[in-house]
C-alpha positions as a printed Julia matrix, in Angstrom:
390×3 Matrix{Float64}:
   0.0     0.0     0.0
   1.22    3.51   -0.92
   0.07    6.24    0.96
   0.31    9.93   -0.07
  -1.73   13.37    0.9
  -2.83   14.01   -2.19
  -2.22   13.09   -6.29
  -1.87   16.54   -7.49
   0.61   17.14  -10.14
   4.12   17.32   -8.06
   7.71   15.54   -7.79
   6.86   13.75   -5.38
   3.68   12.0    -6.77
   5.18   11.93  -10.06
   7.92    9.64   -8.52
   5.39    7.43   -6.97
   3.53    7.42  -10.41
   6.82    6.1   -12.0
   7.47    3.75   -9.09
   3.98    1.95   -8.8
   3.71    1.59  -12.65
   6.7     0.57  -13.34
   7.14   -2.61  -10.58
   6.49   -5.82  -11.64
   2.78   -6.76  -11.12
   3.58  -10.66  -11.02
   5.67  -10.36   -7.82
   3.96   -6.56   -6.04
  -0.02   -6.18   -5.88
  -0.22   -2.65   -5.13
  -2.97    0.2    -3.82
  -2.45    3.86   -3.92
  -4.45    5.49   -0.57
  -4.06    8.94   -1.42
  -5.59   11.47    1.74
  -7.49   13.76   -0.02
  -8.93   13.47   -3.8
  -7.66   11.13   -6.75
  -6.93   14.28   -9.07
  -5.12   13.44  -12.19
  -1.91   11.45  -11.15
  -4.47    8.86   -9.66
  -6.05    9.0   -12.44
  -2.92    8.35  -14.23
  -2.57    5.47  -12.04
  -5.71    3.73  -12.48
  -4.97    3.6   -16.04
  -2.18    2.01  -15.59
  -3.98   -0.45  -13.66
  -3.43    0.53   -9.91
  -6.18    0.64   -7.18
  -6.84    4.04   -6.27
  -8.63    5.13   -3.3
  -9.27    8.76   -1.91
 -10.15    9.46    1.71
 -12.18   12.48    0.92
 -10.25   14.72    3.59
  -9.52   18.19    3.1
  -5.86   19.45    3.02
  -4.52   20.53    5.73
  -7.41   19.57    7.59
  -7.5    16.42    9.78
 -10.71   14.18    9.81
 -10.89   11.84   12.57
 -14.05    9.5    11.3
 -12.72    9.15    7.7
  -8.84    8.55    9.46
 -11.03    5.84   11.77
 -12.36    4.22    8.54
  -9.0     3.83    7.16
  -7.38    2.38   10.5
 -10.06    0.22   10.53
  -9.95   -1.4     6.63
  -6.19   -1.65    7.01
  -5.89   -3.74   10.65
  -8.99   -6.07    8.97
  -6.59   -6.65    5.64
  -3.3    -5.19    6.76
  -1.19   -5.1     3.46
   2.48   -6.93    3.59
   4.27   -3.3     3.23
   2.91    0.08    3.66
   5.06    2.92    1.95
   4.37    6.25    2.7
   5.22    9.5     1.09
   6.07   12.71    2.78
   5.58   13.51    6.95
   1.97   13.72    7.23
   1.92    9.72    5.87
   4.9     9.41    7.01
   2.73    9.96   10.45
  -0.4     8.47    9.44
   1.14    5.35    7.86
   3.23    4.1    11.32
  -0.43    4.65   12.87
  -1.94    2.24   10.29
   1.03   -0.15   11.04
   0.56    0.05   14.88
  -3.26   -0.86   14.91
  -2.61   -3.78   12.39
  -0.38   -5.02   15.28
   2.68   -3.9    13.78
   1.96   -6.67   10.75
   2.82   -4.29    7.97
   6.27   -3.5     6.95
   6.73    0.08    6.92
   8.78    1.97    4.87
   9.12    5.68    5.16
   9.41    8.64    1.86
  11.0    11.9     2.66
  10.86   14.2    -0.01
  12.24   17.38    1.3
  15.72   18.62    1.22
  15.21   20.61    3.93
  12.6    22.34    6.65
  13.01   26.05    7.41
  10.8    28.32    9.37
   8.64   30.6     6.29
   9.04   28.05    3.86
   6.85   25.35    5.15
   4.27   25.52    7.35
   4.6    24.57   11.32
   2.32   21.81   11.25
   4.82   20.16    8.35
   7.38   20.71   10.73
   5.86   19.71   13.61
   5.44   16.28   11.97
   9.19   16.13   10.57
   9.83   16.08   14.67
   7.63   13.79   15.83
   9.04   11.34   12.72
  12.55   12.31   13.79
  11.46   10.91   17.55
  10.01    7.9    16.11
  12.34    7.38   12.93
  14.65    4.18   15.46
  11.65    2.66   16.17
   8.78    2.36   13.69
  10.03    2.39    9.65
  12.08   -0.13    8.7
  13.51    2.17    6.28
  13.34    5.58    4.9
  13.9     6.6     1.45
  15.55   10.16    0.98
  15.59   11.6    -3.21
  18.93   12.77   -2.52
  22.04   12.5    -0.36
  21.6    15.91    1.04
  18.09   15.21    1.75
  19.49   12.44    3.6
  22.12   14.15    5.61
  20.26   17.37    6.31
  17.39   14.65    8.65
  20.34   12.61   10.06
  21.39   15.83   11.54
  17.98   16.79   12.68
  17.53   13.55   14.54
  16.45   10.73   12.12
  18.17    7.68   12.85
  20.5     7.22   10.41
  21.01    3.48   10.13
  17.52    3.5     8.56
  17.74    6.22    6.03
  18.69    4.64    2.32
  18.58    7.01   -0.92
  17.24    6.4    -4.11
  17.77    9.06   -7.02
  14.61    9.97   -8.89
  14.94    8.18  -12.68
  13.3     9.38  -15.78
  11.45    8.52  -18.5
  13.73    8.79  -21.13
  11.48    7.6   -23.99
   8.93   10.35  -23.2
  11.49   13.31  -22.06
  13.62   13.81  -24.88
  14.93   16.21  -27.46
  12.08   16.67  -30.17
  12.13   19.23  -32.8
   8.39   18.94  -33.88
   7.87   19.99  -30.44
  10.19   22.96  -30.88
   8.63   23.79  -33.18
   4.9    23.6   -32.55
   4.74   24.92  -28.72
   6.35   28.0   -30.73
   3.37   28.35  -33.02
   0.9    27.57  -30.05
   2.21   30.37  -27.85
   2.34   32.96  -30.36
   6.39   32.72  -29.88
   8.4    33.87  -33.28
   9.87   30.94  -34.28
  13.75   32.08  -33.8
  13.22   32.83  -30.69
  14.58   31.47  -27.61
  12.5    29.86  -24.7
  13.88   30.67  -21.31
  11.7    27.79  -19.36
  10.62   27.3   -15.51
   8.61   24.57  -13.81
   7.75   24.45  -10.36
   4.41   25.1    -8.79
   3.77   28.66   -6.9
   5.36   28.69   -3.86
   7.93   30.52   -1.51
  10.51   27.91   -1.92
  10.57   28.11   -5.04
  11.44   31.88   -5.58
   9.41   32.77   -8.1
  10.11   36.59   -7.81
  13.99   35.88   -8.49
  12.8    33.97  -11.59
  10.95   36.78  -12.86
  13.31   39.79  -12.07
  16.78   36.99  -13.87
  13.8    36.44  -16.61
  13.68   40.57  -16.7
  17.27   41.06  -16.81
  17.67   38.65  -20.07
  14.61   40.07  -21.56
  16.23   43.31  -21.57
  19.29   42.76  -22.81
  18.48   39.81  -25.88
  14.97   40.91  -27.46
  14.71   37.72  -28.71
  13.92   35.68  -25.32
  10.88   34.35  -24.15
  10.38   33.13  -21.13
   7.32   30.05  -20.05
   6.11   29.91  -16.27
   4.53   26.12  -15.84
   3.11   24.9   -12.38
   0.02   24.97  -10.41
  -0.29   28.75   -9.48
   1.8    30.36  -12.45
  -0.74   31.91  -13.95
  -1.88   35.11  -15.43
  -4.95   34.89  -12.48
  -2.29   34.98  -10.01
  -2.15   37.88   -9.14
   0.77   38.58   -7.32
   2.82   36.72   -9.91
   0.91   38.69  -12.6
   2.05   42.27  -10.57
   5.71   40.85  -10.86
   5.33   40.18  -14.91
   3.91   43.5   -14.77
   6.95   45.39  -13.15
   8.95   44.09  -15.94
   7.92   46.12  -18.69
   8.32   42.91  -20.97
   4.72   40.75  -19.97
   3.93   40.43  -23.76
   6.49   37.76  -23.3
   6.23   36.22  -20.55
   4.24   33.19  -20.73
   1.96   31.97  -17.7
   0.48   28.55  -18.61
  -0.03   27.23  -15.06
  -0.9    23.57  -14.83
   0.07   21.57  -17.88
  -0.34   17.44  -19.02
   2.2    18.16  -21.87
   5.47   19.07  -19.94
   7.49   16.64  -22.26
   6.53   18.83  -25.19
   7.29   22.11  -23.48
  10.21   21.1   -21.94
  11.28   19.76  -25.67
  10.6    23.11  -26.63
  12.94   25.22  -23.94
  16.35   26.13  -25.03
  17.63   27.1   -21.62
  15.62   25.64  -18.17
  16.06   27.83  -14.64
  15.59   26.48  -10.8
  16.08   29.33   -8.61
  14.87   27.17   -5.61
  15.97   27.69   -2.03
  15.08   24.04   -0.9
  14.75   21.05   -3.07
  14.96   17.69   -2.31
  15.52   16.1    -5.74
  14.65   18.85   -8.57
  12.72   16.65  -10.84
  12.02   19.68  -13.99
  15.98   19.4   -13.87
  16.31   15.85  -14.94
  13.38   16.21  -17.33
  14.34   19.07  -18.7
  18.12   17.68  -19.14
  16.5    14.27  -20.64
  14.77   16.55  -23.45
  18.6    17.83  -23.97
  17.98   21.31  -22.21
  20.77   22.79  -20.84
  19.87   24.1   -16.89
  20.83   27.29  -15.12
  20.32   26.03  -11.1
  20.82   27.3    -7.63
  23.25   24.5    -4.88
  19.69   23.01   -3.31
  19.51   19.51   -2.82
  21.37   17.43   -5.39
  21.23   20.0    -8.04
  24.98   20.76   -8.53
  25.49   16.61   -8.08
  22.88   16.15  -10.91
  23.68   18.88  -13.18
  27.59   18.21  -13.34
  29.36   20.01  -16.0
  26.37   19.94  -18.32
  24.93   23.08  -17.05
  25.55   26.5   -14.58
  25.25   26.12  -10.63
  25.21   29.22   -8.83
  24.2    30.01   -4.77
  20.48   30.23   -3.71
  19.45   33.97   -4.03
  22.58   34.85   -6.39
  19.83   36.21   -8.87
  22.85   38.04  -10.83
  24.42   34.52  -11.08
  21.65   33.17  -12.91
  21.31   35.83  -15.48
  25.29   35.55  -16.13
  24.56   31.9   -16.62
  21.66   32.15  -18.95
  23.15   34.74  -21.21
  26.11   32.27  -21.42
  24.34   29.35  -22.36
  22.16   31.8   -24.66
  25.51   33.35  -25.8
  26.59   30.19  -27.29
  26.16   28.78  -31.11
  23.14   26.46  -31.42
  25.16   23.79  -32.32
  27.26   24.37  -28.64
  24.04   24.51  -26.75
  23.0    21.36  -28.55
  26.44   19.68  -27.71
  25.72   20.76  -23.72
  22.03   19.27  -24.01
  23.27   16.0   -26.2
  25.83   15.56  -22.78
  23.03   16.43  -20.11
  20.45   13.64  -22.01
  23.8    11.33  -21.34
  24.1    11.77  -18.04
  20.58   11.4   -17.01
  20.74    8.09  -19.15
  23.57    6.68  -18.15
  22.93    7.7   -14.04
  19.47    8.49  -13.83
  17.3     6.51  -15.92
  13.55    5.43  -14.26
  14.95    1.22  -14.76
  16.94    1.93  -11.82
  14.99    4.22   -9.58
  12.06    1.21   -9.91
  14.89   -1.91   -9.46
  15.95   -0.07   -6.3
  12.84    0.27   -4.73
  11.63   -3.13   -5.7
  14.41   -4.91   -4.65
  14.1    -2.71   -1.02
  10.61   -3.59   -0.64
  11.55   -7.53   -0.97
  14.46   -6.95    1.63
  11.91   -5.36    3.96
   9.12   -7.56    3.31
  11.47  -10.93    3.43
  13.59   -9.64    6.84
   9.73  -10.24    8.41
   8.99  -12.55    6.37
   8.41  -15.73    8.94
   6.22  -13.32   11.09
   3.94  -11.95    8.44
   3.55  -15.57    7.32
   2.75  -16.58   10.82
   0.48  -13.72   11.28
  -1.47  -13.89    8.21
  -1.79  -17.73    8.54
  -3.53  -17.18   12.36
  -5.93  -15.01   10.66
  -6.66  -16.71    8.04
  -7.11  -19.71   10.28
  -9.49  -17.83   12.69
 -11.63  -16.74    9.48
């Protein structure tokens, strides 16, 4: 059983989308319990074939009788494993565990690179304690994106003998350099055809500095009239409007680009000639490996494994060095196509060669038959009482 707050569109339920699709069906029978609604990545996984079921609750807002239900369902069927994604399931799921009489395996997902007061909220926080204080006890391991996910909780009290990390892979057959795209996203958008795409993907929030993407996007606009620059993510919109007063400010709206939430990030990505992550906190920057698997050269800030992932295939520059991210986009822009094409042929490489979605699903499959064979006799035991006493 997965269990997740929500399927929105995000890293962190597109890596669960990749992970429960891609596991082999003949040896893993698999559910996806998502908190709140199914919304389109469980749709995405019911397509595919996966049980999806949606608790009904309201983000951010706790309801004890639907909670009850769950606890209830899972102690009468208790699954073999229970993986959980993120602190509030990370929470929830080691409940579910404990009133199946511990029969579940349990393995924990943390996401985040980091927690910081401002950035995420108190009850997210809050959690990330109370799993810190349980971490020795109740997981039998916890999966971090990146190894400075996975050093930043060891110092903030997870127990680190449990804490394993497993890259984020990609889908290399659908992310990849395609000139049709290029093309037509152009002619969708109203973009001139030579023009170059300055591209960011993230969905609108603090951590994700949208306001330094805006005023590096300015600062290139002004300077090469030939840039254009596309905002995807839940909450970059043109309704926004605090992201809309930003545009504004720049004197160069007509070309920025607000598309919000979008099914077709392959295509757009395909269609970027230069992709910017101005994040402050990041576990595992998935846009970056996409957009380096469609042969996009990135401009990134040092958060999580950014510089690790990026290599010599792009520009890394300190969180907040908005300055530094202009220098490096006019220097990737600077370059003859047939350089930048060179940089993006080496980035597709490396996400091939290190970071393809084969190994990110072998790794988790072959933890979840470690976990589930280490209580293996148990379970068996277990499961064989109750099936007795029905």
């Amino acid at each position: 059983m997965h269990l997740i707050a929500g399927l929105e569109i995000g890293g962190c339920q597109t890596s669960l989308l990749r992970v429960a699709s891609g596991l082999d069906g003949s040896c893993f029978r698999q559910e996806v319990v998502s908190l709140t609604l199914v919304g389109p990545v469980g749709e995405r996984l019911r397509a595919a074939g996966i049980p999806v079921r949606a608790l009904g609750m309201r983000p951010g807002v706790p309801d004890p009788v639907r909670v009850a239900r769950f606890l209830r369902d899972v102690s009468r069927e208790p699954p073999a494993l229970i993986q959980t994604w993120m602190y509030h399931s990370d929470l929830l799921g080691s409940l579910a565990a404990s009133v199946a009489g511990g029969e579940p395996a349990l393995v924990w997902g943390v996401r985040h690179g980091r927690l910081e007061p401002g950035a995420h909220s108190w009850h997210m926080r809050l959690s990330a304690r109370a799993c810190a204080l349980l971490s020795g006890r109740l997981p039998a391991a916890i999966v971090c994106p990146s190894e400075s996910s996975r050093r930043w909780h060891a110092d903030h009290g997870y127990h680190a003998d449990r804490i394993t990390t497993i890259p984020n892979g990609f889908e290399t057959d659908r992310f990849r350099p395609d000139p049709e795209a290029y093309r037509d996203v152009r002619a969708e958008l109203g973009i001139p055809p030579e023009a170059v795409i300055v591209g960011h993907v993230a969905r609108f929030d603090p951590q994700k500095r949208h306001r330094d993407v805006v005023d590096v996007a300015a600062r290139v606009c002004r300077e090469n009239d030939a840039v254009h620059v596309v905002l995807c993510g839940d909450g970059s919109t043109g309704a926004n409007p605090v992201l809309a007063e930003w545009v504004r400010e720049t004197r160069h709206a007509d070309r920025f680009h607000s598309l919000g939430v979008r099914t077709d990030i392959w295509r757009l990505m395909a269609a970027m000639d230069v992709l910017v992550l101005a994040s402050s906190g990041e576990g595992f920057a998935n846009c970056v490996g996409e957009a380096m698997a469609c042969g996009v050269p990135c401009v990134v800030t040092d958060v999580g494994d950014a510089n690790e992932l990026v290599g010599e295939t792009g520009v890394v520059v300190a969180v907040g060095d908005v300055v530094g991210l202009a220098r490096g986009i006019r220097s990737l822009l600077a370059l003859a196509p047939s350089e930048r094409a060179r940089i993006g042929a080496a980035a597709r490489r490396r996400i091939e060669e290190s970071y393809g979605q084969s190994r990110m699903i072998s790794e988790y499959g072959e933890l979840y038959a470690d976990v589930i064979a280490r209580r293996g006799p148990r379970h068996r035991e277990r499961r064989g009482a109750r099936a007795t006493a029905a």
